[in-house]
mmCIF file with all atom_site columns, C-alpha atoms in Angstrom:
data_model
loop_
_atom_site.group_PDB
_atom_site.id
_atom_site.type_symbol
_atom_site.label_atom_id
_atom_site.label_alt_id
_atom_site.label_comp_id
_atom_site.label_asym_id
_atom_site.label_entity_id
_atom_site.label_seq_id
_atom_site.pdbx_PDB_ins_code
_atom_site.Cartn_x
_atom_site.Cartn_y
_atom_site.Cartn_z
_atom_site.occupancy
_atom_site.B_iso_or_equiv
_atom_site.pdbx_formal_charge
_atom_site.auth_seq_id
_atom_site.auth_comp_id
_atom_site.auth_asym_id
_atom_site.auth_atom_id
_atom_site.pdbx_PDB_model_num
ATOM 1   C CA . UNK A 1 1   ? 7.014  5.971   -8.826  1.00 59.00 ? 1   UNK A CA 1
ATOM 2   C CA . UNK A 1 2   ? 7.407  5.051   -5.170  1.00 67.00 ? 2   UNK A CA 1
ATOM 3   C CA . UNK A 1 3   ? 9.955  2.454   -4.242  1.00 93.00 ? 3   UNK A CA 1
ATOM 4   C CA . UNK A 1 4   ? 13.361 1.469   -2.970  1.00 96.00 ? 4   UNK A CA 1
ATOM 5   C CA . UNK A 1 5   ? 16.512 1.836   -5.015  1.00 96.00 ? 5   UNK A CA 1
ATOM 6   C CA . UNK A 1 6   ? 19.865 0.248   -4.365  1.00 97.00 ? 6   UNK A CA 1
ATOM 7   C CA . UNK A 1 7   ? 23.077 1.051   -6.129  1.00 92.00 ? 7   UNK A CA 1
ATOM 8   C CA . UNK A 1 8   ? 25.195 -0.217  -7.625  1.00 92.00 ? 8   UNK A CA 1
ATOM 9   C CA . UNK A 1 9   ? 23.675 -3.507  -8.810  1.00 94.00 ? 9   UNK A CA 1
ATOM 10  C CA . UNK A 1 10  ? 27.121 -5.160  -8.944  1.00 95.00 ? 10  UNK A CA 1
ATOM 11  C CA . UNK A 1 11  ? 30.127 -4.165  -6.878  1.00 94.00 ? 11  UNK A CA 1
ATOM 12  C CA . UNK A 1 12  ? 33.647 -5.522  -6.815  1.00 93.00 ? 12  UNK A CA 1
ATOM 13  C CA . UNK A 1 13  ? 36.037 -4.878  -3.982  1.00 90.00 ? 13  UNK A CA 1
ATOM 14  C CA . UNK A 1 14  ? 39.609 -5.780  -3.276  1.00 91.00 ? 14  UNK A CA 1
ATOM 15  C CA . UNK A 1 15  ? 40.398 -7.417  0.020   1.00 89.00 ? 15  UNK A CA 1
ATOM 16  C CA . UNK A 1 16  ? 41.120 -4.885  2.738   1.00 89.00 ? 16  UNK A CA 1
ATOM 17  C CA . UNK A 1 17  ? 38.956 -2.133  1.276   1.00 91.00 ? 17  UNK A CA 1
ATOM 18  C CA . UNK A 1 18  ? 35.826 -0.642  2.766   1.00 94.00 ? 18  UNK A CA 1
ATOM 19  C CA . UNK A 1 19  ? 32.852 -0.225  0.460   1.00 95.00 ? 19  UNK A CA 1
ATOM 20  C CA . UNK A 1 20  ? 29.495 1.537   0.881   1.00 96.00 ? 20  UNK A CA 1
ATOM 21  C CA . UNK A 1 21  ? 26.212 0.282   -0.524  1.00 97.00 ? 21  UNK A CA 1
ATOM 22  C CA . UNK A 1 22  ? 23.472 2.796   -1.169  1.00 97.00 ? 22  UNK A CA 1
ATOM 23  C CA . UNK A 1 23  ? 19.790 2.411   -0.262  1.00 98.00 ? 23  UNK A CA 1
ATOM 24  C CA . UNK A 1 24  ? 17.184 5.107   -0.871  1.00 98.00 ? 24  UNK A CA 1
ATOM 25  C CA . UNK A 1 25  ? 13.401 5.004   -0.432  1.00 97.00 ? 25  UNK A CA 1
ATOM 26  C CA . UNK A 1 26  ? 10.679 7.512   -1.306  1.00 96.00 ? 26  UNK A CA 1
ATOM 27  C CA . UNK A 1 27  ? 7.860  5.653   0.430   1.00 95.00 ? 27  UNK A CA 1
ATOM 28  C CA . UNK A 1 28  ? 8.020  7.898   3.492   1.00 94.00 ? 28  UNK A CA 1
ATOM 29  C CA . UNK A 1 29  ? 8.728  4.818   5.619   1.00 94.00 ? 29  UNK A CA 1
ATOM 30  C CA . UNK A 1 30  ? 10.192 5.235   9.074   1.00 94.00 ? 30  UNK A CA 1
ATOM 31  C CA . UNK A 1 31  ? 11.909 1.837   9.305   1.00 94.00 ? 31  UNK A CA 1
ATOM 32  C CA . UNK A 1 32  ? 14.711 0.528   7.107   1.00 96.00 ? 32  UNK A CA 1
ATOM 33  C CA . UNK A 1 33  ? 16.665 -2.734  7.114   1.00 96.00 ? 33  UNK A CA 1
ATOM 34  C CA . UNK A 1 34  ? 19.739 -4.378  5.646   1.00 97.00 ? 34  UNK A CA 1
ATOM 35  C CA . UNK A 1 35  ? 19.860 -8.110  4.975   1.00 96.00 ? 35  UNK A CA 1
ATOM 36  C CA . UNK A 1 36  ? 22.514 -10.413 3.654   1.00 96.00 ? 36  UNK A CA 1
ATOM 37  C CA . UNK A 1 37  ? 21.619 -13.381 1.446   1.00 95.00 ? 37  UNK A CA 1
ATOM 38  C CA . UNK A 1 38  ? 23.951 -16.314 0.794   1.00 92.00 ? 38  UNK A CA 1
ATOM 39  C CA . UNK A 1 39  ? 23.164 -19.193 -1.602  1.00 83.00 ? 39  UNK A CA 1
ATOM 40  C CA . UNK A 1 40  ? 20.778 -21.735 -0.117  1.00 75.00 ? 40  UNK A CA 1
ATOM 41  C CA . UNK A 1 41  ? 20.145 -19.635 2.960   1.00 79.00 ? 41  UNK A CA 1
ATOM 42  C CA . UNK A 1 42  ? 17.437 -17.292 4.079   1.00 83.00 ? 42  UNK A CA 1
ATOM 43  C CA . UNK A 1 43  ? 17.948 -13.614 4.665   1.00 92.00 ? 43  UNK A CA 1
ATOM 44  C CA . UNK A 1 44  ? 19.945 -12.613 7.719   1.00 93.00 ? 44  UNK A CA 1
ATOM 45  C CA . UNK A 1 45  ? 19.457 -9.235  9.341   1.00 93.00 ? 45  UNK A CA 1
ATOM 46  C CA . UNK A 1 46  ? 22.550 -7.020  9.541   1.00 96.00 ? 46  UNK A CA 1
ATOM 47  C CA . UNK A 1 47  ? 21.217 -3.705  10.878  1.00 96.00 ? 47  UNK A CA 1
ATOM 48  C CA . UNK A 1 48  ? 17.895 -1.963  11.144  1.00 95.00 ? 48  UNK A CA 1
ATOM 49  C CA . UNK A 1 49  ? 16.684 1.538   11.875  1.00 95.00 ? 49  UNK A CA 1
ATOM 50  C CA . UNK A 1 50  ? 13.248 2.402   13.206  1.00 92.00 ? 50  UNK A CA 1
ATOM 51  C CA . UNK A 1 51  ? 13.672 6.152   12.988  1.00 93.00 ? 51  UNK A CA 1
ATOM 52  C CA . UNK A 1 52  ? 16.117 8.802   11.787  1.00 95.00 ? 52  UNK A CA 1
ATOM 53  C CA . UNK A 1 53  ? 19.353 9.032   13.793  1.00 95.00 ? 53  UNK A CA 1
ATOM 54  C CA . UNK A 1 54  ? 18.770 5.673   15.439  1.00 94.00 ? 54  UNK A CA 1
ATOM 55  C CA . UNK A 1 55  ? 19.743 2.143   14.445  1.00 96.00 ? 55  UNK A CA 1
ATOM 56  C CA . UNK A 1 56  ? 20.260 -1.273  16.064  1.00 94.00 ? 56  UNK A CA 1
ATOM 57  C CA . UNK A 1 57  ? 22.414 -4.285  15.341  1.00 95.00 ? 57  UNK A CA 1
ATOM 58  C CA . UNK A 1 58  ? 20.789 -7.299  13.809  1.00 93.00 ? 58  UNK A CA 1
ATOM 59  C CA . UNK A 1 59  ? 21.990 -10.879 13.970  1.00 90.00 ? 59  UNK A CA 1
ATOM 60  C CA . UNK A 1 60  ? 25.204 -10.480 11.949  1.00 95.00 ? 60  UNK A CA 1
ATOM 61  C CA . UNK A 1 61  ? 26.365 -6.871  12.461  1.00 96.00 ? 61  UNK A CA 1
ATOM 62  C CA . UNK A 1 62  ? 30.084 -7.595  12.918  1.00 96.00 ? 62  UNK A CA 1
ATOM 63  C CA . UNK A 1 63  ? 32.168 -6.041  10.159  1.00 96.00 ? 63  UNK A CA 1
ATOM 64  C CA . UNK A 1 64  ? 29.379 -3.713  9.013   1.00 97.00 ? 64  UNK A CA 1
ATOM 65  C CA . UNK A 1 65  ? 28.366 -0.155  9.853   1.00 97.00 ? 65  UNK A CA 1
ATOM 66  C CA . UNK A 1 66  ? 25.383 2.035   8.972   1.00 98.00 ? 66  UNK A CA 1
ATOM 67  C CA . UNK A 1 67  ? 24.113 5.583   9.333   1.00 98.00 ? 67  UNK A CA 1
ATOM 68  C CA . UNK A 1 68  ? 20.621 7.071   9.225   1.00 98.00 ? 68  UNK A CA 1
ATOM 69  C CA . UNK A 1 69  ? 21.002 10.821  8.849   1.00 97.00 ? 69  UNK A CA 1
ATOM 70  C CA . UNK A 1 70  ? 17.988 11.185  6.562   1.00 97.00 ? 70  UNK A CA 1
ATOM 71  C CA . UNK A 1 71  ? 14.657 9.386   6.572   1.00 97.00 ? 71  UNK A CA 1
ATOM 72  C CA . UNK A 1 72  ? 15.005 8.268   2.960   1.00 97.00 ? 72  UNK A CA 1
ATOM 73  C CA . UNK A 1 73  ? 18.583 6.986   3.098   1.00 98.00 ? 73  UNK A CA 1
ATOM 74  C CA . UNK A 1 74  ? 20.229 4.078   4.951   1.00 98.00 ? 74  UNK A CA 1
ATOM 75  C CA . UNK A 1 75  ? 23.726 3.365   3.557   1.00 98.00 ? 75  UNK A CA 1
ATOM 76  C CA . UNK A 1 76  ? 25.613 0.228   4.582   1.00 98.00 ? 76  UNK A CA 1
ATOM 77  C CA . UNK A 1 77  ? 29.411 0.134   4.808   1.00 97.00 ? 77  UNK A CA 1
ATOM 78  C CA . UNK A 1 78  ? 31.109 -3.231  4.509   1.00 96.00 ? 78  UNK A CA 1
ATOM 79  C CA . UNK A 1 79  ? 34.412 -2.846  6.300   1.00 94.00 ? 79  UNK A CA 1
ATOM 80  C CA . UNK A 1 80  ? 37.642 -4.763  5.934   1.00 90.00 ? 80  UNK A CA 1
ATOM 81  C CA . UNK A 1 81  ? 36.786 -6.445  9.241   1.00 88.00 ? 81  UNK A CA 1
ATOM 82  C CA . UNK A 1 82  ? 34.042 -8.450  7.536   1.00 90.00 ? 82  UNK A CA 1
ATOM 83  C CA . UNK A 1 83  ? 35.781 -11.762 6.848   1.00 88.00 ? 83  UNK A CA 1
ATOM 84  C CA . UNK A 1 84  ? 33.489 -13.115 4.170   1.00 91.00 ? 84  UNK A CA 1
ATOM 85  C CA . UNK A 1 85  ? 31.729 -10.180 2.495   1.00 94.00 ? 85  UNK A CA 1
ATOM 86  C CA . UNK A 1 86  ? 30.890 -11.758 -0.865  1.00 95.00 ? 86  UNK A CA 1
ATOM 87  C CA . UNK A 1 87  ? 27.078 -11.978 -0.869  1.00 96.00 ? 87  UNK A CA 1
ATOM 88  C CA . UNK A 1 88  ? 23.857 -10.463 -2.150  1.00 96.00 ? 88  UNK A CA 1
ATOM 89  C CA . UNK A 1 89  ? 22.754 -7.494  -0.037  1.00 97.00 ? 89  UNK A CA 1
ATOM 90  C CA . UNK A 1 90  ? 19.129 -6.469  0.225   1.00 97.00 ? 90  UNK A CA 1
ATOM 91  C CA . UNK A 1 91  ? 17.697 -3.291  1.661   1.00 97.00 ? 91  UNK A CA 1
ATOM 92  C CA . UNK A 1 92  ? 14.086 -3.056  2.811   1.00 96.00 ? 92  UNK A CA 1
ATOM 93  C CA . UNK A 1 93  ? 11.751 -0.552  4.403   1.00 96.00 ? 93  UNK A CA 1
ATOM 94  C CA . UNK A 1 94  ? 8.470  -0.624  6.288   1.00 93.00 ? 94  UNK A CA 1
ATOM 95  C CA . UNK A 1 95  ? 6.035  1.886   7.750   1.00 90.00 ? 95  UNK A CA 1
ATOM 96  C CA . UNK A 1 96  ? 7.345  0.953   11.187  1.00 81.00 ? 96  UNK A CA 1
ATOM 97  C CA . UNK A 1 97  ? 5.901  0.831   14.688  1.00 74.00 ? 97  UNK A CA 1
ATOM 98  C CA . UNK A 1 98  ? 3.052  -1.491  13.938  1.00 74.00 ? 98  UNK A CA 1
ATOM 99  C CA . UNK A 1 99  ? 2.581  -5.214  14.237  1.00 72.00 ? 99  UNK A CA 1
ATOM 100 C CA . UNK A 1 100 ? 2.159  -5.801  10.520  1.00 79.00 ? 100 UNK A CA 1
ATOM 101 C CA . UNK A 1 101 ? 5.812  -5.455  9.643   1.00 82.00 ? 101 UNK A CA 1
ATOM 102 C CA . UNK A 1 102 ? 5.234  -5.682  5.889   1.00 89.00 ? 102 UNK A CA 1
ATOM 103 C CA . UNK A 1 103 ? 8.623  -4.954  4.358   1.00 93.00 ? 103 UNK A CA 1
ATOM 104 C CA . UNK A 1 104 ? 9.302  -3.733  0.835   1.00 94.00 ? 104 UNK A CA 1
ATOM 105 C CA . UNK A 1 105 ? 12.584 -4.696  -0.774  1.00 96.00 ? 105 UNK A CA 1
ATOM 106 C CA . UNK A 1 106 ? 14.999 -3.069  -3.155  1.00 96.00 ? 106 UNK A CA 1
ATOM 107 C CA . UNK A 1 107 ? 16.534 -4.915  -6.134  1.00 96.00 ? 107 UNK A CA 1
ATOM 108 C CA . UNK A 1 108 ? 19.725 -5.817  -4.251  1.00 96.00 ? 108 UNK A CA 1
ATOM 109 C CA . UNK A 1 109 ? 23.477 -5.296  -4.666  1.00 97.00 ? 109 UNK A CA 1
ATOM 110 C CA . UNK A 1 110 ? 25.758 -8.217  -5.407  1.00 95.00 ? 110 UNK A CA 1
ATOM 111 C CA . UNK A 1 111 ? 29.138 -7.662  -3.767  1.00 96.00 ? 111 UNK A CA 1
ATOM 112 C CA . UNK A 1 112 ? 32.142 -9.700  -4.838  1.00 95.00 ? 112 UNK A CA 1
ATOM 113 C CA . UNK A 1 113 ? 35.497 -9.517  -3.121  1.00 91.00 ? 113 UNK A CA 1
ATOM 114 C CA . UNK A 1 114 ? 38.392 -10.206 -5.456  1.00 86.00 ? 114 UNK A CA 1
ATOM 115 C CA . UNK B 2 1   ? 14.117 -19.736 19.743  1.00 53.00 ? 1   UNK B CA 1
ATOM 116 C CA . UNK B 2 2   ? 13.118 -18.280 16.446  1.00 63.00 ? 2   UNK B CA 1
ATOM 117 C CA . UNK B 2 3   ? 13.352 -20.551 13.446  1.00 84.00 ? 3   UNK B CA 1
ATOM 118 C CA . UNK B 2 4   ? 11.506 -20.947 10.167  1.00 91.00 ? 4   UNK B CA 1
ATOM 119 C CA . UNK B 2 5   ? 11.898 -24.116 8.122   1.00 93.00 ? 5   UNK B CA 1
ATOM 120 C CA . UNK B 2 6   ? 10.998 -24.868 4.538   1.00 94.00 ? 6   UNK B CA 1
ATOM 121 C CA . UNK B 2 7   ? 11.790 -27.644 2.122   1.00 90.00 ? 7   UNK B CA 1
ATOM 122 C CA . UNK B 2 8   ? 14.401 -26.448 -0.357  1.00 90.00 ? 8   UNK B CA 1
ATOM 123 C CA . UNK B 2 9   ? 13.015 -27.625 -3.665  1.00 95.00 ? 9   UNK B CA 1
ATOM 124 C CA . UNK B 2 10  ? 9.702  -28.359 -5.387  1.00 97.00 ? 10  UNK B CA 1
ATOM 125 C CA . UNK B 2 11  ? 9.107  -29.399 -8.974  1.00 97.00 ? 11  UNK B CA 1
ATOM 126 C CA . UNK B 2 12  ? 5.641  -29.284 -10.583 1.00 97.00 ? 12  UNK B CA 1
ATOM 127 C CA . UNK B 2 13  ? 4.122  -29.638 -14.006 1.00 97.00 ? 13  UNK B CA 1
ATOM 128 C CA . UNK B 2 14  ? 2.659  -26.564 -15.661 1.00 97.00 ? 14  UNK B CA 1
ATOM 129 C CA . UNK B 2 15  ? -1.057 -26.315 -14.915 1.00 97.00 ? 15  UNK B CA 1
ATOM 130 C CA . UNK B 2 16  ? -0.861 -28.344 -11.691 1.00 97.00 ? 16  UNK B CA 1
ATOM 131 C CA . UNK B 2 17  ? -1.160 -26.882 -8.193  1.00 97.00 ? 17  UNK B CA 1
ATOM 132 C CA . UNK B 2 18  ? 1.937  -26.185 -6.135  1.00 97.00 ? 18  UNK B CA 1
ATOM 133 C CA . UNK B 2 19  ? 1.974  -26.410 -2.353  1.00 98.00 ? 19  UNK B CA 1
ATOM 134 C CA . UNK B 2 20  ? 4.888  -24.901 -0.473  1.00 98.00 ? 20  UNK B CA 1
ATOM 135 C CA . UNK B 2 21  ? 5.091  -25.675 3.235   1.00 97.00 ? 21  UNK B CA 1
ATOM 136 C CA . UNK B 2 22  ? 6.658  -23.835 6.142   1.00 96.00 ? 22  UNK B CA 1
ATOM 137 C CA . UNK B 2 23  ? 6.932  -24.377 9.876   1.00 95.00 ? 23  UNK B CA 1
ATOM 138 C CA . UNK B 2 24  ? 7.724  -21.667 12.381  1.00 91.00 ? 24  UNK B CA 1
ATOM 139 C CA . UNK B 2 25  ? 8.474  -21.696 16.085  1.00 86.00 ? 25  UNK B CA 1
ATOM 140 C CA . UNK B 2 26  ? 7.422  -18.406 17.621  1.00 80.00 ? 26  UNK B CA 1
ATOM 141 C CA . UNK B 2 27  ? 3.809  -18.569 18.757  1.00 76.00 ? 27  UNK B CA 1
ATOM 142 C CA . UNK B 2 28  ? 3.824  -14.815 19.365  1.00 77.00 ? 28  UNK B CA 1
ATOM 143 C CA . UNK B 2 29  ? 4.045  -14.121 15.637  1.00 74.00 ? 29  UNK B CA 1
ATOM 144 C CA . UNK B 2 30  ? 0.971  -12.123 14.743  1.00 79.00 ? 30  UNK B CA 1
ATOM 145 C CA . UNK B 2 31  ? 1.628  -11.932 11.006  1.00 88.00 ? 31  UNK B CA 1
ATOM 146 C CA . UNK B 2 32  ? 3.146  -14.476 8.626   1.00 91.00 ? 32  UNK B CA 1
ATOM 147 C CA . UNK B 2 33  ? 4.328  -13.636 5.137   1.00 94.00 ? 33  UNK B CA 1
ATOM 148 C CA . UNK B 2 34  ? 5.092  -15.183 1.782   1.00 97.00 ? 34  UNK B CA 1
ATOM 149 C CA . UNK B 2 35  ? 7.645  -13.514 -0.477  1.00 97.00 ? 35  UNK B CA 1
ATOM 150 C CA . UNK B 2 36  ? 8.731  -14.385 -4.019  1.00 97.00 ? 36  UNK B CA 1
ATOM 151 C CA . UNK B 2 37  ? 12.251 -13.864 -5.374  1.00 96.00 ? 37  UNK B CA 1
ATOM 152 C CA . UNK B 2 38  ? 13.073 -14.126 -9.052  1.00 95.00 ? 38  UNK B CA 1
ATOM 153 C CA . UNK B 2 39  ? 16.724 -14.659 -10.113 1.00 90.00 ? 39  UNK B CA 1
ATOM 154 C CA . UNK B 2 40  ? 18.995 -11.738 -9.269  1.00 88.00 ? 40  UNK B CA 1
ATOM 155 C CA . UNK B 2 41  ? 16.135 -9.635  -7.895  1.00 91.00 ? 41  UNK B CA 1
ATOM 156 C CA . UNK B 2 42  ? 14.816 -8.434  -4.573  1.00 93.00 ? 42  UNK B CA 1
ATOM 157 C CA . UNK B 2 43  ? 11.909 -9.974  -2.708  1.00 95.00 ? 43  UNK B CA 1
ATOM 158 C CA . UNK B 2 44  ? 8.331  -9.272  -3.675  1.00 95.00 ? 44  UNK B CA 1
ATOM 159 C CA . UNK B 2 45  ? 5.601  -9.598  -1.056  1.00 95.00 ? 45  UNK B CA 1
ATOM 160 C CA . UNK B 2 46  ? 2.955  -12.027 -2.312  1.00 96.00 ? 46  UNK B CA 1
ATOM 161 C CA . UNK B 2 47  ? 0.602  -12.150 0.619   1.00 95.00 ? 47  UNK B CA 1
ATOM 162 C CA . UNK B 2 48  ? 0.398  -12.254 4.374   1.00 93.00 ? 48  UNK B CA 1
ATOM 163 C CA . UNK B 2 49  ? -1.977 -13.737 6.924   1.00 93.00 ? 49  UNK B CA 1
ATOM 164 C CA . UNK B 2 50  ? -2.950 -12.556 10.357  1.00 89.00 ? 50  UNK B CA 1
ATOM 165 C CA . UNK B 2 51  ? -2.547 -15.185 13.057  1.00 85.00 ? 51  UNK B CA 1
ATOM 166 C CA . UNK B 2 52  ? -6.252 -15.305 13.962  1.00 86.00 ? 52  UNK B CA 1
ATOM 167 C CA . UNK B 2 53  ? -7.131 -16.441 10.429  1.00 88.00 ? 53  UNK B CA 1
ATOM 168 C CA . UNK B 2 54  ? -7.085 -20.011 9.130   1.00 91.00 ? 54  UNK B CA 1
ATOM 169 C CA . UNK B 2 55  ? -7.130 -19.235 5.444   1.00 94.00 ? 55  UNK B CA 1
ATOM 170 C CA . UNK B 2 56  ? -6.650 -16.383 3.043   1.00 94.00 ? 56  UNK B CA 1
ATOM 171 C CA . UNK B 2 57  ? -7.290 -16.502 -0.689  1.00 95.00 ? 57  UNK B CA 1
ATOM 172 C CA . UNK B 2 58  ? -6.038 -14.042 -3.258  1.00 92.00 ? 58  UNK B CA 1
ATOM 173 C CA . UNK B 2 59  ? -6.660 -15.004 -6.898  1.00 95.00 ? 59  UNK B CA 1
ATOM 174 C CA . UNK B 2 60  ? -4.475 -18.096 -7.563  1.00 96.00 ? 60  UNK B CA 1
ATOM 175 C CA . UNK B 2 61  ? -2.885 -17.990 -4.116  1.00 97.00 ? 61  UNK B CA 1
ATOM 176 C CA . UNK B 2 62  ? -4.290 -19.691 -1.022  1.00 97.00 ? 62  UNK B CA 1
ATOM 177 C CA . UNK B 2 63  ? -2.591 -19.466 2.349   1.00 97.00 ? 63  UNK B CA 1
ATOM 178 C CA . UNK B 2 64  ? -3.474 -21.974 5.061   1.00 97.00 ? 64  UNK B CA 1
ATOM 179 C CA . UNK B 2 65  ? -2.434 -21.491 8.668   1.00 95.00 ? 65  UNK B CA 1
ATOM 180 C CA . UNK B 2 66  ? -2.492 -24.182 11.337  1.00 93.00 ? 66  UNK B CA 1
ATOM 181 C CA . UNK B 2 67  ? -1.616 -22.214 14.424  1.00 90.00 ? 67  UNK B CA 1
ATOM 182 C CA . UNK B 2 68  ? -1.668 -25.238 16.725  1.00 90.00 ? 68  UNK B CA 1
ATOM 183 C CA . UNK B 2 69  ? 1.028  -26.985 14.659  1.00 92.00 ? 69  UNK B CA 1
ATOM 184 C CA . UNK B 2 70  ? 2.717  -23.707 13.650  1.00 91.00 ? 70  UNK B CA 1
ATOM 185 C CA . UNK B 2 71  ? 2.403  -24.741 10.019  1.00 94.00 ? 71  UNK B CA 1
ATOM 186 C CA . UNK B 2 72  ? 1.886  -22.402 7.091   1.00 95.00 ? 72  UNK B CA 1
ATOM 187 C CA . UNK B 2 73  ? 1.353  -23.336 3.476   1.00 97.00 ? 73  UNK B CA 1
ATOM 188 C CA . UNK B 2 74  ? 1.085  -21.506 0.170   1.00 98.00 ? 74  UNK B CA 1
ATOM 189 C CA . UNK B 2 75  ? -0.924 -23.080 -2.620  1.00 98.00 ? 75  UNK B CA 1
ATOM 190 C CA . UNK B 2 76  ? -0.538 -21.781 -6.150  1.00 98.00 ? 76  UNK B CA 1
ATOM 191 C CA . UNK B 2 77  ? -3.319 -22.914 -8.444  1.00 98.00 ? 77  UNK B CA 1
ATOM 192 C CA . UNK B 2 78  ? -2.720 -23.501 -12.170 1.00 98.00 ? 78  UNK B CA 1
ATOM 193 C CA . UNK B 2 79  ? 1.039  -23.046 -11.807 1.00 98.00 ? 79  UNK B CA 1
ATOM 194 C CA . UNK B 2 80  ? 2.687  -21.280 -14.733 1.00 97.00 ? 80  UNK B CA 1
ATOM 195 C CA . UNK B 2 81  ? 6.316  -21.050 -15.878 1.00 95.00 ? 81  UNK B CA 1
ATOM 196 C CA . UNK B 2 82  ? 6.341  -17.465 -14.621 1.00 95.00 ? 82  UNK B CA 1
ATOM 197 C CA . UNK B 2 83  ? 5.821  -18.813 -11.121 1.00 97.00 ? 83  UNK B CA 1
ATOM 198 C CA . UNK B 2 84  ? 9.299  -20.368 -11.174 1.00 97.00 ? 84  UNK B CA 1
ATOM 199 C CA . UNK B 2 85  ? 11.170 -18.584 -8.381  1.00 97.00 ? 85  UNK B CA 1
ATOM 200 C CA . UNK B 2 86  ? 12.274 -18.941 -4.774  1.00 96.00 ? 86  UNK B CA 1
ATOM 201 C CA . UNK B 2 87  ? 9.488  -18.569 -2.221  1.00 97.00 ? 87  UNK B CA 1
ATOM 202 C CA . UNK B 2 88  ? 10.272 -17.405 1.291   1.00 96.00 ? 88  UNK B CA 1
ATOM 203 C CA . UNK B 2 89  ? 8.126  -17.809 4.345   1.00 95.00 ? 89  UNK B CA 1
ATOM 204 C CA . UNK B 2 90  ? 8.669  -15.245 7.128   1.00 93.00 ? 90  UNK B CA 1
ATOM 205 C CA . UNK B 2 91  ? 7.348  -14.668 10.616  1.00 90.00 ? 91  UNK B CA 1
ATOM 206 C CA . UNK B 2 92  ? 7.189  -11.476 12.631  1.00 85.00 ? 92  UNK B CA 1
ATOM 207 C CA . UNK B 2 93  ? 7.858  -12.585 16.203  1.00 77.00 ? 93  UNK B CA 1
ATOM 208 C CA . UNK B 2 94  ? 6.138  -10.474 18.775  1.00 67.00 ? 94  UNK B CA 1
ATOM 209 C CA . UNK B 2 95  ? 7.789  -7.145  18.154  1.00 58.00 ? 95  UNK B CA 1
ATOM 210 C CA . UNK B 2 96  ? 7.754  -4.470  15.515  1.00 57.00 ? 96  UNK B CA 1
ATOM 211 C CA . UNK B 2 97  ? 11.186 -4.719  14.053  1.00 69.00 ? 97  UNK B CA 1
ATOM 212 C CA . UNK B 2 98  ? 12.150 -8.124  12.692  1.00 78.00 ? 98  UNK B CA 1
ATOM 213 C CA . UNK B 2 99  ? 11.164 -10.638 10.103  1.00 88.00 ? 99  UNK B CA 1
ATOM 214 C CA . UNK B 2 100 ? 12.613 -14.116 10.422  1.00 89.00 ? 100 UNK B CA 1
ATOM 215 C CA . UNK B 2 101 ? 12.958 -15.813 7.043   1.00 92.00 ? 101 UNK B CA 1
ATOM 216 C CA . UNK B 2 102 ? 13.118 -19.439 6.057   1.00 93.00 ? 102 UNK B CA 1
ATOM 217 C CA . UNK B 2 103 ? 15.834 -20.616 3.653   1.00 92.00 ? 103 UNK B CA 1
ATOM 218 C CA . UNK B 2 104 ? 13.417 -20.460 0.731   1.00 94.00 ? 104 UNK B CA 1
ATOM 219 C CA . UNK B 2 105 ? 11.811 -23.085 -1.498  1.00 96.00 ? 105 UNK B CA 1
ATOM 220 C CA . UNK B 2 106 ? 12.917 -23.143 -5.107  1.00 96.00 ? 106 UNK B CA 1
ATOM 221 C CA . UNK B 2 107 ? 9.900  -23.863 -7.303  1.00 97.00 ? 107 UNK B CA 1
ATOM 222 C CA . UNK B 2 108 ? 10.628 -25.282 -10.748 1.00 97.00 ? 108 UNK B CA 1
ATOM 223 C CA . UNK B 2 109 ? 7.753  -25.471 -13.231 1.00 97.00 ? 109 UNK B CA 1
ATOM 224 C CA . UNK B 2 110 ? 8.176  -27.796 -16.195 1.00 94.00 ? 110 UNK B CA 1
ATOM 225 C CA . UNK B 2 111 ? 6.008  -28.381 -19.270 1.00 90.00 ? 111 UNK B CA 1
#
C-alpha cells in the first residue's frame, strides 16, 4: 500500500525537552511538508522540502527543525525554543515541481506538552 | 496578501444538499482544492478545480468557481451522516510549493 505514515499518533513531552516526529512516504514524491493545526484554525506551514538535502522555512518555522537526508523521510524536531508546542502535526507530500500541488496527508501526530 | 476565508460551521438535515463556501485572495492561484478531515485524522483530498473551469462534478460533489469574485463553493448532494467532518478550502498561489488553507467549515449532519 502506498501512503504516508506518521509516528507516534500521540506524544507527550515535558517542558524543556526536544522531541522528534517521524514522517515516511513510499509514494516516490519529491516534495514533503510539515503543518501545524490548532483548534479552529487552518493548517499553518512549518517547513517544506522540494528535494532531498534541501528544505525551506514556512510561515511558522521558529522553534522547529527538519532534515531531509532521504527522499522518503522528513522528520520534524520540536525544540524547547517552541513556546507553545501543543498541537496536531500533519505531514504531507506531493509529486513536486508542478502547478497542481495536490498534497497527500499522513494521519497526524498529536503532541501534548505536560 | 494570501488569505482564504470560510464560514466555521454548517448544519444540515440528512438527505438535504450542503453548500460550503470559500473566498480566496490570490488571483494567481491556478488550482483550488477541497479537503475533508474526520476527527483525529489527516486530511483527505476530495477534489480540485483548475482556475480556467467554472464547474466540476464528481458523483455527489459539485465545485463551482467564480474567478471574478474569487469565490469557490462545494456542494454535497444527498448529505449523509458520514459526511460530517471539517472541510478545508485551499489555494495554490502562483508557485509550486505552498497551499494556503482556510480555517475549515465544520459540517454537522442531523437526522
